[in-house]
CSV table of C-alpha atoms and ligand atoms in Angstrom, one decimal:
chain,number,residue,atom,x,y,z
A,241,UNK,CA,36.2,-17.5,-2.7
A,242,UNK,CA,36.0,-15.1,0.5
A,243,UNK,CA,32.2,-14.6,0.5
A,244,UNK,CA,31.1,-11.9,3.1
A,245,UNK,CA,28.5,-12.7,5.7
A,246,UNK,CA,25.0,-10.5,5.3
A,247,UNK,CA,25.2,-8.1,7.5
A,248,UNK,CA,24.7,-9.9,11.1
A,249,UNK,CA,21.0,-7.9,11.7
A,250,UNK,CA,19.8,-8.5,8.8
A,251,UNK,CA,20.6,-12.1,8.6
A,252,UNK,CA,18.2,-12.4,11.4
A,253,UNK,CA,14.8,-11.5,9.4
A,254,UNK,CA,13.1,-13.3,6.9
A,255,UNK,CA,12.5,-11.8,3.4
A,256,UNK,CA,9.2,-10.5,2.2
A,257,UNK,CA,7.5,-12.6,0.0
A,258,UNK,CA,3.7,-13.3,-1.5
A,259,UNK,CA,3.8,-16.7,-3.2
A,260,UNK,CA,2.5,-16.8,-6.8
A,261,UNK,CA,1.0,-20.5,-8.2
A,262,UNK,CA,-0.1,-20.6,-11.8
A,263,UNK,CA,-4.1,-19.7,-11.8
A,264,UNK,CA,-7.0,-18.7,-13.6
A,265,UNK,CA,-8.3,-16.2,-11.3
A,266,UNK,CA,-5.7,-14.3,-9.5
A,267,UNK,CA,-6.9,-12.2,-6.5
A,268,UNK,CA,-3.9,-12.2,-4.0
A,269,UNK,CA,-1.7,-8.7,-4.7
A,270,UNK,CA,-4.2,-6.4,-4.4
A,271,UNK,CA,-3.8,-5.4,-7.8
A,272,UNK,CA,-6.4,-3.4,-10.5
A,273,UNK,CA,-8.2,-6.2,-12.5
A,274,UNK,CA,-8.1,-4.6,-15.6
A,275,UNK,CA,-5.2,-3.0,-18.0
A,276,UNK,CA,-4.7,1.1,-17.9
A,277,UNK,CA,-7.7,2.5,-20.0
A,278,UNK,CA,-8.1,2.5,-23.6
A,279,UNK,CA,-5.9,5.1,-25.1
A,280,UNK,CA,-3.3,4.8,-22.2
A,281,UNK,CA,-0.3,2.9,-24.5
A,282,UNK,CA,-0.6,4.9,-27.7
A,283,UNK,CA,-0.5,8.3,-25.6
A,284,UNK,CA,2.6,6.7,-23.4
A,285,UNK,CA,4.1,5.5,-26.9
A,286,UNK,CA,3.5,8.5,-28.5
A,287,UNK,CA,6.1,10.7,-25.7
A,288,UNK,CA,8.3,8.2,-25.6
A,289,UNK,CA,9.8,9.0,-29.2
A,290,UNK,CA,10.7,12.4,-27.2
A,291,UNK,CA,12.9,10.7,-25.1
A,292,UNK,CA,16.5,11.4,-25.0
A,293,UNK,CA,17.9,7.7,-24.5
A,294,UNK,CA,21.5,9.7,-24.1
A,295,UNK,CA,20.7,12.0,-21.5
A,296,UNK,CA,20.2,11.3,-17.7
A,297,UNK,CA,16.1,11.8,-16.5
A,298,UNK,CA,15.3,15.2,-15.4
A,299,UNK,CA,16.5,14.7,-11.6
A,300,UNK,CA,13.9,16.7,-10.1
A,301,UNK,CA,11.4,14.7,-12.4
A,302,UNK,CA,9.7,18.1,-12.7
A,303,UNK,CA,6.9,17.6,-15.1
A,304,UNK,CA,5.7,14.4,-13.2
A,305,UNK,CA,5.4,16.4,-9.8
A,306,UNK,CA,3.6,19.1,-11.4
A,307,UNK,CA,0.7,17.0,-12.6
A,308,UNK,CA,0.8,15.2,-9.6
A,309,UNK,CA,0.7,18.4,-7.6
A,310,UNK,CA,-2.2,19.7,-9.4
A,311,UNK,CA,-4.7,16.5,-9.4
A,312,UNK,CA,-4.6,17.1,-5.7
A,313,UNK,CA,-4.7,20.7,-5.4
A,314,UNK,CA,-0.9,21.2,-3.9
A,315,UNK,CA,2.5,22.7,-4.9
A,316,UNK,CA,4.9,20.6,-7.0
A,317,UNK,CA,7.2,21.0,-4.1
A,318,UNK,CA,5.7,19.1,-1.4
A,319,UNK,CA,5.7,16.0,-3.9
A,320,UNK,CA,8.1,12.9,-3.2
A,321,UNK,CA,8.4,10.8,-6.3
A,322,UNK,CA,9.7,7.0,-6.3
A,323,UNK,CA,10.3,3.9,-7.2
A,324,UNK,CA,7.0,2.7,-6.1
A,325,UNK,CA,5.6,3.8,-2.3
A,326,UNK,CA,7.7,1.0,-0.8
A,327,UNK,CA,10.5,3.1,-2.1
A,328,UNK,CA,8.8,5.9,-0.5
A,329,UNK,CA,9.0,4.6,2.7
A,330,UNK,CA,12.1,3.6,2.5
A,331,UNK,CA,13.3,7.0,1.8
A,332,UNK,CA,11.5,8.2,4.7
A,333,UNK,CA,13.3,5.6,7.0
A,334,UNK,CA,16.6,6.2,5.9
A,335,UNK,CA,16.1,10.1,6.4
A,336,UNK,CA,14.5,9.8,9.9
A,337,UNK,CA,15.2,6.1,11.0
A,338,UNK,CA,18.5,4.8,11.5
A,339,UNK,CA,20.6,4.0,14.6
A,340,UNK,CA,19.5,4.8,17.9
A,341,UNK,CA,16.0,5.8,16.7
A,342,UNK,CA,12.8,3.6,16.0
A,343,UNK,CA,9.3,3.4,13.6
A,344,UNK,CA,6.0,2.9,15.8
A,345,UNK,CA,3.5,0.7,13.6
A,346,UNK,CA,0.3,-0.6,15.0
A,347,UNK,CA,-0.4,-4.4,14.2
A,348,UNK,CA,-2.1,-5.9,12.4
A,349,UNK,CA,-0.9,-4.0,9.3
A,350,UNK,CA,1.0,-3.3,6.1
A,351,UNK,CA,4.4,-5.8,6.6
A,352,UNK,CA,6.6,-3.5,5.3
A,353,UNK,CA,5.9,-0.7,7.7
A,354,UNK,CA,8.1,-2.9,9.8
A,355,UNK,CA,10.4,-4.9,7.4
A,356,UNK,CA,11.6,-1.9,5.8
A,357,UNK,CA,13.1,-0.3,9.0
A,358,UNK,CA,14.4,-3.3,9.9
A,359,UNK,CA,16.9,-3.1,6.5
A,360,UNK,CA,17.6,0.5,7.4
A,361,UNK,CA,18.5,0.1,10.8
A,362,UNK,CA,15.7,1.4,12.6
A,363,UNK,CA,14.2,-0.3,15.3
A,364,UNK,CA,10.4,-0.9,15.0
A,365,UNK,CA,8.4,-0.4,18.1
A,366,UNK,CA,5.0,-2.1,17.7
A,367,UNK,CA,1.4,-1.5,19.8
A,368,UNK,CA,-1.4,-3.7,19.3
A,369,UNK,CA,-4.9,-2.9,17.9
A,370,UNK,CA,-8.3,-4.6,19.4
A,371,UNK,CA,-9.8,-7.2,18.7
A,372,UNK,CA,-11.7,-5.4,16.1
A,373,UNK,CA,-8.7,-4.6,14.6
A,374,UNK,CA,-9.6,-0.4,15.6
A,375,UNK,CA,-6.8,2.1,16.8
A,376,UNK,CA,-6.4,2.2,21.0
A,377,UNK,CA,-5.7,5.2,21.7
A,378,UNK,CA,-4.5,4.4,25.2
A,379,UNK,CA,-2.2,2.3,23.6
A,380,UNK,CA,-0.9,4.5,21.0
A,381,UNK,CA,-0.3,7.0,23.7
A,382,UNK,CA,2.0,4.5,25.5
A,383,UNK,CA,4.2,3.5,22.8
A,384,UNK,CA,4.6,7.2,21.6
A,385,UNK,CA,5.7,8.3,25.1
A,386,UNK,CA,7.7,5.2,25.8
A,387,UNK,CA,9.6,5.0,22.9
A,388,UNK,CA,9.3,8.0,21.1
A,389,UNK,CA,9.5,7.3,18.0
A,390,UNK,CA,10.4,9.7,14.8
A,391,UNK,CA,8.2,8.1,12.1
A,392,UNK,CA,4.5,6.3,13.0
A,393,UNK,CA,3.1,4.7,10.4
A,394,UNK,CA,-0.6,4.6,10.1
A,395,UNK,CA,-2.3,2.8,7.2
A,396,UNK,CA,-5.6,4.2,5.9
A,397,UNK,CA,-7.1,2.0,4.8
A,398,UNK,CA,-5.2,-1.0,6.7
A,399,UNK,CA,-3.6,-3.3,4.8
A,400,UNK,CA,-5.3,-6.5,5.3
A,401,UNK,CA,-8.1,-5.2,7.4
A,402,UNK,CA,-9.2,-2.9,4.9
A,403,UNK,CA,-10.1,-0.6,7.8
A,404,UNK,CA,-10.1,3.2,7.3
A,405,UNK,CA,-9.0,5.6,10.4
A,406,UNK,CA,-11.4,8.4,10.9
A,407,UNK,CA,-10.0,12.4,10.5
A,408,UNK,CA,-10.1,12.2,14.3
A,409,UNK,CA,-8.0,9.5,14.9
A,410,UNK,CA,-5.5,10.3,12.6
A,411,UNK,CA,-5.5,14.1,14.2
A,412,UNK,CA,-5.5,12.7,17.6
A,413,UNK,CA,-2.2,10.8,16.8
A,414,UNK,CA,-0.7,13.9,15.2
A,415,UNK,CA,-1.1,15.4,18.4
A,416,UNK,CA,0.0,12.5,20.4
A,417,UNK,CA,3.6,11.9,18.1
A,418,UNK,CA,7.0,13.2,19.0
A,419,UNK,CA,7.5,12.6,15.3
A,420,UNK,CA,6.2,12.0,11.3
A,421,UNK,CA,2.7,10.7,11.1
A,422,UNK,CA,3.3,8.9,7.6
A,423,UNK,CA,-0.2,8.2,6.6
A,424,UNK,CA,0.0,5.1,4.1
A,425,UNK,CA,-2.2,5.4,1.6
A,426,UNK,CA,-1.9,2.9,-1.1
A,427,UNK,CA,-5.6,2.3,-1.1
A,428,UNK,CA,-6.9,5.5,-0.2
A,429,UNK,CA,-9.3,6.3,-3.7
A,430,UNK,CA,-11.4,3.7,-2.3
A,431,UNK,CA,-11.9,5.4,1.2
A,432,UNK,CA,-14.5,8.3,1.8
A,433,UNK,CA,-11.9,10.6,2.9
A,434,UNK,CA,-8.5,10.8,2.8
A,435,UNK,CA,-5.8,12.6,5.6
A,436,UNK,CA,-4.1,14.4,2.2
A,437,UNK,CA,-6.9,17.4,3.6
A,438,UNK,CA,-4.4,17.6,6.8
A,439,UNK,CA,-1.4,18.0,5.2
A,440,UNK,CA,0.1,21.2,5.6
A,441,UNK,CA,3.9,23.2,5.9
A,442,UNK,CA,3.2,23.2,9.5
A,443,UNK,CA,1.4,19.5,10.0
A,444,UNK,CA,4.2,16.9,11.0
A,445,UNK,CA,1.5,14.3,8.7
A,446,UNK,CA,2.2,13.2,5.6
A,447,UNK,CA,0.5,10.9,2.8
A,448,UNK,CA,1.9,8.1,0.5
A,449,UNK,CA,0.1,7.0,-2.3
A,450,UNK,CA,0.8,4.4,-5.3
A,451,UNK,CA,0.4,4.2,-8.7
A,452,UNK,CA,0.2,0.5,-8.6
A,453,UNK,CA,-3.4,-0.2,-7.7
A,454,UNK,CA,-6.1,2.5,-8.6
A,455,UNK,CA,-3.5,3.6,-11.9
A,456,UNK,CA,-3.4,-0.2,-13.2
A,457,UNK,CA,0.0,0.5,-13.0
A,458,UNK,CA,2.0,-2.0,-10.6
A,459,UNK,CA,4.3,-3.3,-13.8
A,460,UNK,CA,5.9,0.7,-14.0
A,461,UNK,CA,6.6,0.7,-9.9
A,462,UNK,CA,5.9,4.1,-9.0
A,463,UNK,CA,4.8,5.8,-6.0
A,464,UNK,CA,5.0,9.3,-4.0
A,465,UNK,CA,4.3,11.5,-1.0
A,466,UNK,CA,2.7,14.6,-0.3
A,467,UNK,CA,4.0,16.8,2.6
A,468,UNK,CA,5.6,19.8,3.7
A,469,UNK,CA,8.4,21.4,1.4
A,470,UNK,CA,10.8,21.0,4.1
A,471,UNK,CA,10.6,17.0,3.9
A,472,UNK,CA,10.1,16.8,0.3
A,473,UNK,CA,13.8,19.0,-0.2
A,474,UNK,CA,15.4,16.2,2.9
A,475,UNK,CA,14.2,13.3,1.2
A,476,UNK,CA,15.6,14.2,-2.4
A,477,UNK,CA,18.8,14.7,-0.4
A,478,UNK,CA,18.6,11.3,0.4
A,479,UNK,CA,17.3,9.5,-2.4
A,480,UNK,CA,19.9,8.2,-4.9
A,481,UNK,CA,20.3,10.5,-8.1
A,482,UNK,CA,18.4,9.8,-10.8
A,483,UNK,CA,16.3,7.4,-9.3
A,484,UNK,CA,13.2,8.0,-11.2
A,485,UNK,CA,14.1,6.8,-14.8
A,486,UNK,CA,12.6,9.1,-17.9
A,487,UNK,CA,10.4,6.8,-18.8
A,488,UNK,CA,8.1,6.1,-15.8
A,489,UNK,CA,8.5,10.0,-14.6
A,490,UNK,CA,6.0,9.9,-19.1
A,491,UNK,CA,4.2,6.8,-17.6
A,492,UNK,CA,3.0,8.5,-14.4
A,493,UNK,CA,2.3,12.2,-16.2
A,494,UNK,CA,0.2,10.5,-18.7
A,495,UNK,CA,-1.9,8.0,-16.5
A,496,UNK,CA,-3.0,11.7,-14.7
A,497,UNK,CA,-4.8,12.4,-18.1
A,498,UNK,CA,-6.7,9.6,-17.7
A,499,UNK,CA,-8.2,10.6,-14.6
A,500,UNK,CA,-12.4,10.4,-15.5
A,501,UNK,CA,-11.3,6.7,-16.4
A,502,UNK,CA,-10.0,6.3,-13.3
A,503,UNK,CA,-12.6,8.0,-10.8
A,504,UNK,CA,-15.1,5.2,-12.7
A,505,UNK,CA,-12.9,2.6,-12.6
A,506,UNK,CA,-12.6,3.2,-9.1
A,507,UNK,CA,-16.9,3.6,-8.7
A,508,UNK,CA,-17.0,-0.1,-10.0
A,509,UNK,CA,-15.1,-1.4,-7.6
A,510,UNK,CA,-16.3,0.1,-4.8
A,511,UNK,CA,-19.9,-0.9,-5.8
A,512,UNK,CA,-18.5,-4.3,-6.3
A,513,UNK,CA,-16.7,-4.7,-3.2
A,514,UNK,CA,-20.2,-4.0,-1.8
A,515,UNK,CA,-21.6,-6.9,-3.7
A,516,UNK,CA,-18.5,-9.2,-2.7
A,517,UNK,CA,-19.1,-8.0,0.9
A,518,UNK,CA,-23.0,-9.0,1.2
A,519,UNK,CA,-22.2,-12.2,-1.0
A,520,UNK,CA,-19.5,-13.4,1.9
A,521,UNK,CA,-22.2,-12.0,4.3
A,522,UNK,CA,-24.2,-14.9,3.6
A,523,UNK,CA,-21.4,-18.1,4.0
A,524,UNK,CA,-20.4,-19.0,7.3
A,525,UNK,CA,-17.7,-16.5,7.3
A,526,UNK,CA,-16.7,-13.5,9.3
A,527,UNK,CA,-16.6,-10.6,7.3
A,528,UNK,CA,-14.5,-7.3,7.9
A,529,UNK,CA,-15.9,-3.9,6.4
A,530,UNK,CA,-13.8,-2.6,4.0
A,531,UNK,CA,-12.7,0.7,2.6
A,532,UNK,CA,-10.0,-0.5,0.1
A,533,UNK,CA,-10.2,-2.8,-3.0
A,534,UNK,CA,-9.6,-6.6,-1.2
A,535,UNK,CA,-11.8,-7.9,1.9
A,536,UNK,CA,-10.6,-9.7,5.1
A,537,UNK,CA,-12.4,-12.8,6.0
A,538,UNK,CA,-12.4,-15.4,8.1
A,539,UNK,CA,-14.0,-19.2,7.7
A,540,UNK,CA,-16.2,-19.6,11.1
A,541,UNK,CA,-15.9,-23.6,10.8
A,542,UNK,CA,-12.9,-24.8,7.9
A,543,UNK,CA,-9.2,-23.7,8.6
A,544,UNK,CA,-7.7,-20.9,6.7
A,545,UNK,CA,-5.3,-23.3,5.4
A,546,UNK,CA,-7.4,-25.6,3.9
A,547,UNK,CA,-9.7,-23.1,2.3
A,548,UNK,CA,-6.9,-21.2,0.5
A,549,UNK,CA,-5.4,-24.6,-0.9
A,550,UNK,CA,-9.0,-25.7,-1.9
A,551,UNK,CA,-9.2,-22.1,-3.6
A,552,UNK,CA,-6.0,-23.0,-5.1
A,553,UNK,CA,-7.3,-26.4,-6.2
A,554,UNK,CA,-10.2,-24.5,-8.2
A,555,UNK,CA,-7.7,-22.3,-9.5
A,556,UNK,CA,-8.6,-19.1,-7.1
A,557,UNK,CA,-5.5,-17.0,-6.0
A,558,UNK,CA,-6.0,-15.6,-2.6
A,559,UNK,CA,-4.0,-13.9,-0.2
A,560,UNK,CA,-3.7,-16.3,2.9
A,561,UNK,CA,-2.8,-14.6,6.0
A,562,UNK,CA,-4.1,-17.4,8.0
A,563,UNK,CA,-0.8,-18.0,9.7
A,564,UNK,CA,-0.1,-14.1,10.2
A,565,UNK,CA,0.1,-12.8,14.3
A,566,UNK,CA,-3.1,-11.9,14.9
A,567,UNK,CA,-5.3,-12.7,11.9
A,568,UNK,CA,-5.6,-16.8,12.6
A,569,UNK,CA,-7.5,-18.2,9.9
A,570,UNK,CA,-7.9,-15.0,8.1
A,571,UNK,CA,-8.0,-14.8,4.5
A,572,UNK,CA,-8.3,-11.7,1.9
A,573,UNK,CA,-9.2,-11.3,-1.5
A,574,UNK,CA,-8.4,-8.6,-3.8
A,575,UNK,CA,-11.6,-7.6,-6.1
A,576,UNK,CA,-11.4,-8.7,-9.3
A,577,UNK,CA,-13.5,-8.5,-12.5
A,578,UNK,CA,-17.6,-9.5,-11.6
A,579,UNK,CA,-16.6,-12.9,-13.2
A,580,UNK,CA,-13.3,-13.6,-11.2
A,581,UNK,CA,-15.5,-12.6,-8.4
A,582,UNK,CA,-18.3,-14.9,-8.7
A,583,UNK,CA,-15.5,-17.6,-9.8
A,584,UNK,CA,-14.1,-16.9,-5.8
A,585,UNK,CA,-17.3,-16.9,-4.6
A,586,UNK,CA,-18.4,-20.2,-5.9
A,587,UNK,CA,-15.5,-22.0,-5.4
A,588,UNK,CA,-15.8,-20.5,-1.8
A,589,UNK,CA,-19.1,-21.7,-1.3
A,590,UNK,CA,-18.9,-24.9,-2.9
A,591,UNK,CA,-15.6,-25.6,-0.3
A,592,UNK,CA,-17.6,-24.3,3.0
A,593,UNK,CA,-20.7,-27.0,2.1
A,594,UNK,CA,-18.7,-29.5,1.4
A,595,UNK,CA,-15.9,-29.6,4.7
B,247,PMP,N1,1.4,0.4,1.1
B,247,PMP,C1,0.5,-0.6,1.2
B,247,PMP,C2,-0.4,-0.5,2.3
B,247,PMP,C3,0.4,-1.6,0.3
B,247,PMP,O1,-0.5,-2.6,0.5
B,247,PMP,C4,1.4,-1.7,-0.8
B,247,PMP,C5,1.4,-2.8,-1.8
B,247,PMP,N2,1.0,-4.0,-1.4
B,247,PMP,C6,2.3,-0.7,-0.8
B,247,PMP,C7,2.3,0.3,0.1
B,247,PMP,C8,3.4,-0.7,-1.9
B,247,PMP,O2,3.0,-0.2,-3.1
B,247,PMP,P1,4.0,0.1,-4.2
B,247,PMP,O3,3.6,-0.9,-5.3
B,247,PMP,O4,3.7,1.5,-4.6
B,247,PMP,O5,5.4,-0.1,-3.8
């Protein structure tokens, strides 16, 4: 059989992958610990009898972009619907990346800000953060001049850091790019404010968010982007037809009605990351302030390594980064139900007393 070679670039990077080991308590993906609310699959079953099984989706996925466009306060056409933000980005990158031009990301952060240019073809043209893991602005002021790039991606908050850029920041890269400011923000219901305030037909930022975390709804694989009507028409150029399938474009119009729900859903969590937070706050750990739903931390005196297998051992699921550039020894853990939390907590403490 003549099998053809991957293309040669490619071949060169690793996959993306977040191992999964059979647990009780699994707090590794960043995920919602709980189902959609109460109500959710009857309502969702209920439309789908509409659904023509015959008939290609509504391309434009219409509906779904109007109720999107009004729980934020815009207009249905400066919405970007996908297959999940990933997909998002990926659209943006094969719009604005490609040959010859390059993505600026600022590390630590989300992987795929760099993996997915690297499949489209775009070079990646990374600056480093402090030690604090904080923006330099000196720094993002040299790779933006140096390279200028068409896309920078800024992630608010960070994936794993959990940090949230200030309005200031974000404007003072805005005025800094030669390009898109693509605001990722997957996690950005937990934050106290969100860039979505900045974007406008005339603003080169733009804001991705996710259906997959806050909506309890990372099994449909939905995501989208608000920006300026001019990107929202390039990007559907772009995308494949059809992309968005009938039934997710129901799924993500009636998860919207859900939306008290979600606002205390939300509450919870942010309440309990503030008891997770003061809880690590007493181990010999150092702790990272967090505006999303999952914590950074890092053992003071046991290796990364070691702590997440022990974790593992007492059937805890956490993310471990501890071999990641940059975060040595760091792990994070996505909040989970008060009892999954108190379940990583003991097992956590139980490992640091007894190394
Ligand atoms: N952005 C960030 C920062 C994320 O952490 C994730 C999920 N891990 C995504 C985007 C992708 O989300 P989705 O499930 O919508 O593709």
């Amino acid at each position: 059989m003549k099998r053809p070679r991957v293309r040669d670039d490619l071949a060169l990077h690793p996959g993306y992958h977040s191992p999964q080991v059979e647990v009780d308590v699994r707090l590794n993906t960043n995920e919602a610990p709980e189902p959609p609310p109460e109500g959710f699959r009857e309502a969702l079953a209920a439309e789908l009898a509409g659904v023509e099984w015959h008939r290609y989706p509504d391309r434009a996925a219409t509906e779904l972009r109007e109720a999107i466009a009004a729980h934020h306060g815009v207009q249905a056409s400066q919405v970007f619907v996908a297959n999940g933000s990933n997909e998002v980005l990926q659209t943006l990158c094969l719009t604005y990346g490609g040959p010859g031009r390059s993505v600026a990301t600022f590390e630590p952060t989300y992987a795929l800000h760099s993996h997915i240019p690297k499949i489209t073809n775009t070079a990646v043209v990374s600056g480093e953060r402090t030690e604090d893991f904080a923006l330099d602005m000196d720094e993002v002021r040299r790779v933006l001049t140096e390279h200028d790039p068409t896309i920078t991606f800024l992630c608010s908050p960070n994936n794993p850091t959990g940090m949230v850029e200030t309005e200031e920041t974000v404007r003072a890269v805005a005025d800094l790019a030669p390009g898109l400011v693509v605001v990722d923000e997957a996690y950005g219901q937990f934050a106290p404010w969100s860039a979505l305030e900045l974007v406008d037909e005339t603003s080169p930022i733009v804001v991705t968010r996710t259906y997959s975390k806050t909506w309890s709804m990372a099994a449909a694989r939905l995501g989208y982007l608000i920006g300026p009507t001019w990107l929202v028409e390039e990007l559907s150029e772009v995308v494949l037809p059809y992309h968005l399938d009938a039934v997710k474009q129901i799924a993500g119009r009636v998860a919207l009605d859900f939306e008290p729900q979600m606002r205390r859903r939300v509450s919870d969590l942010v309440e309990e990351r503030g008891r997770v937070t003061a809880a690590l706050s007493q181990l010999p750990v150092t702790v990272w302030p967090s505006g999303a739903n999952f914590i950074l931390f890092r053992p003071d005196a046991v290796d990364g390594d070691t702590v997440w297998q022990r974790l593992v051992e007492r059937s805890v699921l956490v993310r471990n980064c501890a071999s990641w550039p940059r975060l040595d020894g760091c792990l994070r853990i996505t909040l989970g139900t008060p009892g999954e939390d108190d379940r990583f907590l003991d097992a956590l403490t139980d490992i640091l007393e007894t190394s």
